[in-house]
PDB file of C-alpha atoms in Angstrom:
ATOM      1  CA  UNK A1206     144.088 100.656  53.746  1.00 78.00           C
ATOM      2  CA  UNK A1207     143.828 104.030  55.404  1.00 93.00           C
ATOM      3  CA  UNK A1208     140.287 104.913  56.506  1.00 97.00           C
ATOM      4  CA  UNK A1209     139.021 108.447  56.905  1.00 97.00           C
ATOM      5  CA  UNK A1210     138.317 110.164  60.194  1.00 98.00           C
ATOM      6  CA  UNK A1211     136.820 113.649  60.406  1.00 98.00           C
ATOM      7  CA  UNK A1212     137.246 115.812  63.491  1.00 98.00           C
ATOM      8  CA  UNK A1213     134.561 118.515  63.621  1.00 98.00           C
ATOM      9  CA  UNK A1214     135.101 121.471  65.912  1.00 98.00           C
ATOM     10  CA  UNK A1215     134.258 125.140  66.360  1.00 97.00           C
ATOM     11  CA  UNK A1216     137.447 126.574  67.771  1.00 95.00           C
ATOM     12  CA  UNK A1217     136.178 126.493  71.368  1.00 95.00           C
ATOM     13  CA  UNK A1218     138.594 125.675  74.224  1.00 96.00           C
ATOM     14  CA  UNK A1219     137.034 122.220  74.691  1.00 97.00           C
ATOM     15  CA  UNK A1220     137.473 121.638  70.949  1.00 97.00           C
ATOM     16  CA  UNK A1221     141.110 122.734  70.964  1.00 96.00           C
ATOM     17  CA  UNK A1222     141.941 120.424  73.890  1.00 97.00           C
ATOM     18  CA  UNK A1223     140.285 117.467  72.147  1.00 98.00           C
ATOM     19  CA  UNK A1224     142.044 118.258  68.888  1.00 97.00           C
ATOM     20  CA  UNK A1225     145.462 118.559  70.497  1.00 97.00           C
ATOM     21  CA  UNK A1226     145.084 115.363  72.461  1.00 97.00           C
ATOM     22  CA  UNK A1227     142.564 112.901  71.027  1.00 98.00           C
ATOM     23  CA  UNK A1228     142.593 113.809  67.318  1.00 98.00           C
ATOM     24  CA  UNK A1229     146.353 114.188  67.414  1.00 97.00           C
ATOM     25  CA  UNK A1230     146.771 110.725  68.969  1.00 98.00           C
ATOM     26  CA  UNK A1231     145.034 108.912  66.125  1.00 98.00           C
ATOM     27  CA  UNK A1232     147.297 106.529  64.311  1.00 98.00           C
ATOM     28  CA  UNK A1233     147.912 108.102  60.888  1.00 97.00           C
ATOM     29  CA  UNK A1234     148.841 104.701  59.461  1.00 97.00           C
ATOM     30  CA  UNK A1235     145.207 103.650  60.110  1.00 97.00           C
ATOM     31  CA  UNK A1236     143.307 106.888  59.538  1.00 98.00           C
ATOM     32  CA  UNK A1237     143.645 109.968  57.410  1.00 98.00           C
ATOM     33  CA  UNK A1238     142.368 112.705  59.729  1.00 98.00           C
ATOM     34  CA  UNK A1239     140.590 115.752  58.356  1.00 98.00           C
ATOM     35  CA  UNK A1240     139.998 118.690  60.696  1.00 98.00           C
ATOM     36  CA  UNK A1241     136.850 120.714  59.918  1.00 98.00           C
ATOM     37  CA  UNK A1242     136.024 124.005  61.663  1.00 98.00           C
ATOM     38  CA  UNK A1243     132.234 124.261  61.472  1.00 97.00           C
ATOM     39  CA  UNK A1244     132.278 127.853  62.698  1.00 95.00           C
ATOM     40  CA  UNK A1245     134.153 129.013  59.624  1.00 96.00           C
ATOM     41  CA  UNK A1246     132.965 126.314  57.207  1.00 96.00           C
ATOM     42  CA  UNK A1247     129.215 126.333  57.702  1.00 95.00           C
ATOM     43  CA  UNK A1248     128.689 124.578  54.379  1.00 96.00           C
ATOM     44  CA  UNK A1249     129.716 121.360  56.117  1.00 97.00           C
ATOM     45  CA  UNK A1250     127.277 121.518  59.040  1.00 98.00           C
ATOM     46  CA  UNK A1251     124.682 119.493  57.117  1.00 97.00           C
ATOM     47  CA  UNK A1252     127.233 116.772  56.359  1.00 97.00           C
ATOM     48  CA  UNK A1253     128.217 116.614  60.034  1.00 98.00           C
ATOM     49  CA  UNK A1254     124.586 116.370  61.117  1.00 98.00           C
ATOM     50  CA  UNK A1255     123.946 113.611  58.574  1.00 98.00           C
ATOM     51  CA  UNK A1256     126.856 111.698  60.126  1.00 98.00           C
ATOM     52  CA  UNK A1257     125.168 111.955  63.526  1.00 98.00           C
ATOM     53  CA  UNK A1258     127.083 114.878  64.997  1.00 98.00           C
ATOM     54  CA  UNK A1259     124.981 116.663  67.632  1.00 98.00           C
ATOM     55  CA  UNK A1260     127.714 118.736  69.281  1.00 98.00           C
ATOM     56  CA  UNK A1261     131.356 119.627  68.837  1.00 98.00           C
ATOM     57  CA  UNK A1262     134.031 118.496  69.251  1.00 98.00           C
ATOM     58  CA  UNK A1263     133.176 115.220  67.551  1.00 98.00           C
ATOM     59  CA  UNK A1264     135.057 112.608  65.663  1.00 98.00           C
ATOM     60  CA  UNK A1265     133.365 110.690  62.840  1.00 98.00           C
ATOM     61  CA  UNK A1266     135.076 107.368  62.250  1.00 97.00           C
ATOM     62  CA  UNK A1267     133.933 104.058  60.814  1.00 96.00           C
ATOM     63  CA  UNK A1268     130.471 105.482  60.153  1.00 95.00           C
ATOM     64  CA  UNK A1269     129.797 106.552  63.731  1.00 98.00           C
ATOM     65  CA  UNK A1270     129.919 109.897  65.559  1.00 98.00           C
ATOM     66  CA  UNK A1271     131.898 110.095  68.778  1.00 98.00           C
ATOM     67  CA  UNK A1272     131.216 113.270  70.752  1.00 98.00           C
ATOM     68  CA  UNK A1273     134.179 114.221  72.901  1.00 98.00           C
ATOM     69  CA  UNK A1274     133.167 116.232  75.966  1.00 98.00           C
ATOM     70  CA  UNK A1275     130.890 119.138  75.087  1.00 98.00           C
ATOM     71  CA  UNK A1276     131.936 122.416  73.518  1.00 97.00           C
ATOM     72  CA  UNK A1277     128.842 123.599  71.638  1.00 97.00           C
ATOM     73  CA  UNK A1278     125.655 122.140  70.215  1.00 97.00           C
ATOM     74  CA  UNK A1279     125.489 121.923  66.441  1.00 97.00           C
ATOM     75  CA  UNK A1280     122.334 124.066  66.430  1.00 96.00           C
ATOM     76  CA  UNK A1281     124.333 127.177  67.317  1.00 95.00           C
ATOM     77  CA  UNK A1282     126.648 126.641  64.349  1.00 95.00           C
ATOM     78  CA  UNK A1283     123.953 126.897  61.693  1.00 90.00           C
TER      79      UNK A1283
ATOM     80  CA  UNK B1445     158.664 108.571  74.954  1.00 78.00           C
ATOM     81  CA  UNK B1446     155.404 106.696  75.145  1.00 93.00           C
ATOM     82  CA  UNK B1447     152.764 108.419  77.316  1.00 97.00           C
ATOM     83  CA  UNK B1448     149.974 106.601  79.077  1.00 97.00           C
ATOM     84  CA  UNK B1449     146.319 106.712  78.087  1.00 98.00           C
ATOM     85  CA  UNK B1450     143.602 104.996  80.108  1.00 98.00           C
ATOM     86  CA  UNK B1451     140.270 104.067  78.565  1.00 98.00           C
ATOM     87  CA  UNK B1452     137.618 103.626  81.263  1.00 98.00           C
ATOM     88  CA  UNK B1453     134.438 101.780  80.355  1.00 98.00           C
ATOM     89  CA  UNK B1454     131.683  99.640  81.821  1.00 97.00           C
ATOM     90  CA  UNK B1455     131.016  97.124  79.073  1.00 95.00           C
ATOM     91  CA  UNK B1456     127.982  99.023  77.751  1.00 95.00           C
ATOM     92  CA  UNK B1457     127.258  99.118  73.984  1.00 96.00           C
ATOM     93  CA  UNK B1458     128.346 102.782  73.782  1.00 97.00           C
ATOM     94  CA  UNK B1459     131.567 101.810  75.585  1.00 97.00           C
ATOM     95  CA  UNK B1460     132.267  98.893  73.271  1.00 96.00           C
ATOM     96  CA  UNK B1461     131.794 101.041  70.159  1.00 97.00           C
ATOM     97  CA  UNK B1462     134.153 103.701  71.523  1.00 98.00           C
ATOM     98  CA  UNK B1463     136.722 101.091  72.503  1.00 97.00           C
ATOM     99  CA  UNK B1464     136.645  99.375  69.114  1.00 97.00           C
ATOM    100  CA  UNK B1465     136.926 102.615  67.206  1.00 98.00           C
ATOM    101  CA  UNK B1466     138.450 105.502  69.162  1.00 98.00           C
ATOM    102  CA  UNK B1467     140.628 103.658  71.700  1.00 98.00           C
ATOM    103  CA  UNK B1468     141.739 101.235  69.024  1.00 97.00           C
ATOM    104  CA  UNK B1469     142.770 104.087  66.710  1.00 98.00           C
ATOM    105  CA  UNK B1470     145.245 105.594  69.166  1.00 98.00           C
ATOM    106  CA  UNK B1471     148.790 105.538  67.917  1.00 98.00           C
ATOM    107  CA  UNK B1472     150.591 102.940  70.048  1.00 97.00           C
ATOM    108  CA  UNK B1473     153.925 104.541  69.229  1.00 97.00           C
ATOM    109  CA  UNK B1474     152.721 107.629  71.141  1.00 97.00           C
ATOM    110  CA  UNK B1475     150.543 106.120  73.867  1.00 98.00           C
ATOM    111  CA  UNK B1476     150.450 102.931  75.876  1.00 98.00           C
ATOM    112  CA  UNK B1477     146.713 102.315  76.210  1.00 98.00           C
ATOM    113  CA  UNK B1478     145.292 100.619  79.269  1.00 98.00           C
ATOM    114  CA  UNK B1479     141.652  99.452  79.164  1.00 98.00           C
ATOM    115  CA  UNK B1480     139.888  99.506  82.553  1.00 98.00           C
ATOM    116  CA  UNK B1481     136.401  98.030  83.083  1.00 98.00           C
ATOM    117  CA  UNK B1482     134.989  99.975  86.035  1.00 97.00           C
ATOM    118  CA  UNK B1483     132.034  97.618  86.356  1.00 95.00           C
ATOM    119  CA  UNK B1484     134.302  94.702  87.229  1.00 96.00           C
ATOM    120  CA  UNK B1485     137.174  96.695  88.743  1.00 96.00           C
ATOM    121  CA  UNK B1486     135.413  98.998  91.178  1.00 95.00           C
ATOM    122  CA  UNK B1487     138.640  99.592  93.059  1.00 96.00           C
ATOM    123  CA  UNK B1488     139.623 101.976  90.267  1.00 97.00           C
ATOM    124  CA  UNK B1489     136.498 104.165  90.281  1.00 98.00           C
ATOM    125  CA  UNK B1490     138.105 106.611  92.747  1.00 97.00           C
ATOM    126  CA  UNK B1491     141.173 106.943  90.522  1.00 97.00           C
ATOM    127  CA  UNK B1492     138.971 107.624  87.491  1.00 98.00           C
ATOM    128  CA  UNK B1493     136.972 110.245  89.392  1.00 98.00           C
ATOM    129  CA  UNK B1494     140.181 111.918  90.570  1.00 98.00           C
ATOM    130  CA  UNK B1495     141.242 112.160  86.918  1.00 98.00           C
ATOM    131  CA  UNK B1496     137.995 113.991  86.141  1.00 98.00           C
ATOM    132  CA  UNK B1497     135.947 111.122  84.733  1.00 98.00           C
ATOM    133  CA  UNK B1498     132.226 111.802  85.183  1.00 98.00           C
ATOM    134  CA  UNK B1499     130.841 109.152  82.822  1.00 98.00           C
ATOM    135  CA  UNK B1500     131.981 106.234  80.729  1.00 98.00           C
ATOM    136  CA  UNK B1501     133.329 105.655  78.186  1.00 98.00           C
ATOM    137  CA  UNK B1502     136.154 108.104  78.838  1.00 98.00           C
ATOM    138  CA  UNK B1503     139.740 108.428  77.843  1.00 98.00           C
ATOM    139  CA  UNK B1504     142.269 109.984  80.210  1.00 98.00           C
ATOM    140  CA  UNK B1505     145.259 111.332  78.314  1.00 98.00           C
ATOM    141  CA  UNK B1506     147.796 114.052  79.009  1.00 96.00           C
ATOM    142  CA  UNK B1507     146.158 114.773  82.365  1.00 95.00           C
ATOM    143  CA  UNK B1508     142.686 115.455  80.989  1.00 98.00           C
ATOM    144  CA  UNK B1509     139.469 113.413  80.800  1.00 98.00           C
ATOM    145  CA  UNK B1510     137.760 113.106  77.428  1.00 98.00           C
ATOM    146  CA  UNK B1511     134.228 111.712  77.694  1.00 98.00           C
ATOM    147  CA  UNK B1512     133.217 109.931  74.506  1.00 98.00           C
ATOM    148  CA  UNK B1513     129.464 109.944  73.972  1.00 98.00           C
ATOM    149  CA  UNK B1514     127.559 108.790  77.068  1.00 98.00           C
ATOM    150  CA  UNK B1515     127.193 105.242  78.279  1.00 97.00           C
ATOM    151  CA  UNK B1516     126.734 105.540  82.039  1.00 97.00           C
ATOM    152  CA  UNK B1517     127.416 108.054  84.795  1.00 97.00           C
ATOM    153  CA  UNK B1518     130.227 107.161  87.154  1.00 97.00           C
ATOM    154  CA  UNK B1519     127.819 107.360  90.121  1.00 96.00           C
ATOM    155  CA  UNK B1520     126.119 104.119  89.075  1.00 95.00           C
ATOM    156  CA  UNK B1521     129.451 102.282  89.051  1.00 94.00           C
ATOM    157  CA  UNK B1522     130.242 102.839  92.726  1.00 90.00           C
TER     158      UNK B1522
END
């Protein structure tokens, strides 16, 4: 079964690097990866916060939030 | 061609979660993943630092260091 992984970002350089490398390296036979730009899709900030996202870029997988380096705090995206 | 990815950790709970989820999700057809425990293999701390690792857990891929959440600073592993 393919699980879902969500990569939240805000278009920042740190986010782009993480997307191109880490998110892109995820095995698509194990995870369906959705890329969400919280800067342009503010309606999903609450969902990201509920999943434990405190900054972007972050990857939510298997019910946990994994912050990858630090691009921006989620507070500035509201 | 399969590139190399190195996951540096120190056995901490944050490290274990990142290893089981993020490191484990990496597509093995794209990356050969090496797992390095810096707590037990201190000879590799200098190599990790040279690659830009400032804390563990961290993933070094494509020449860049991606810190995943925060388990421990590299200073305490020396």
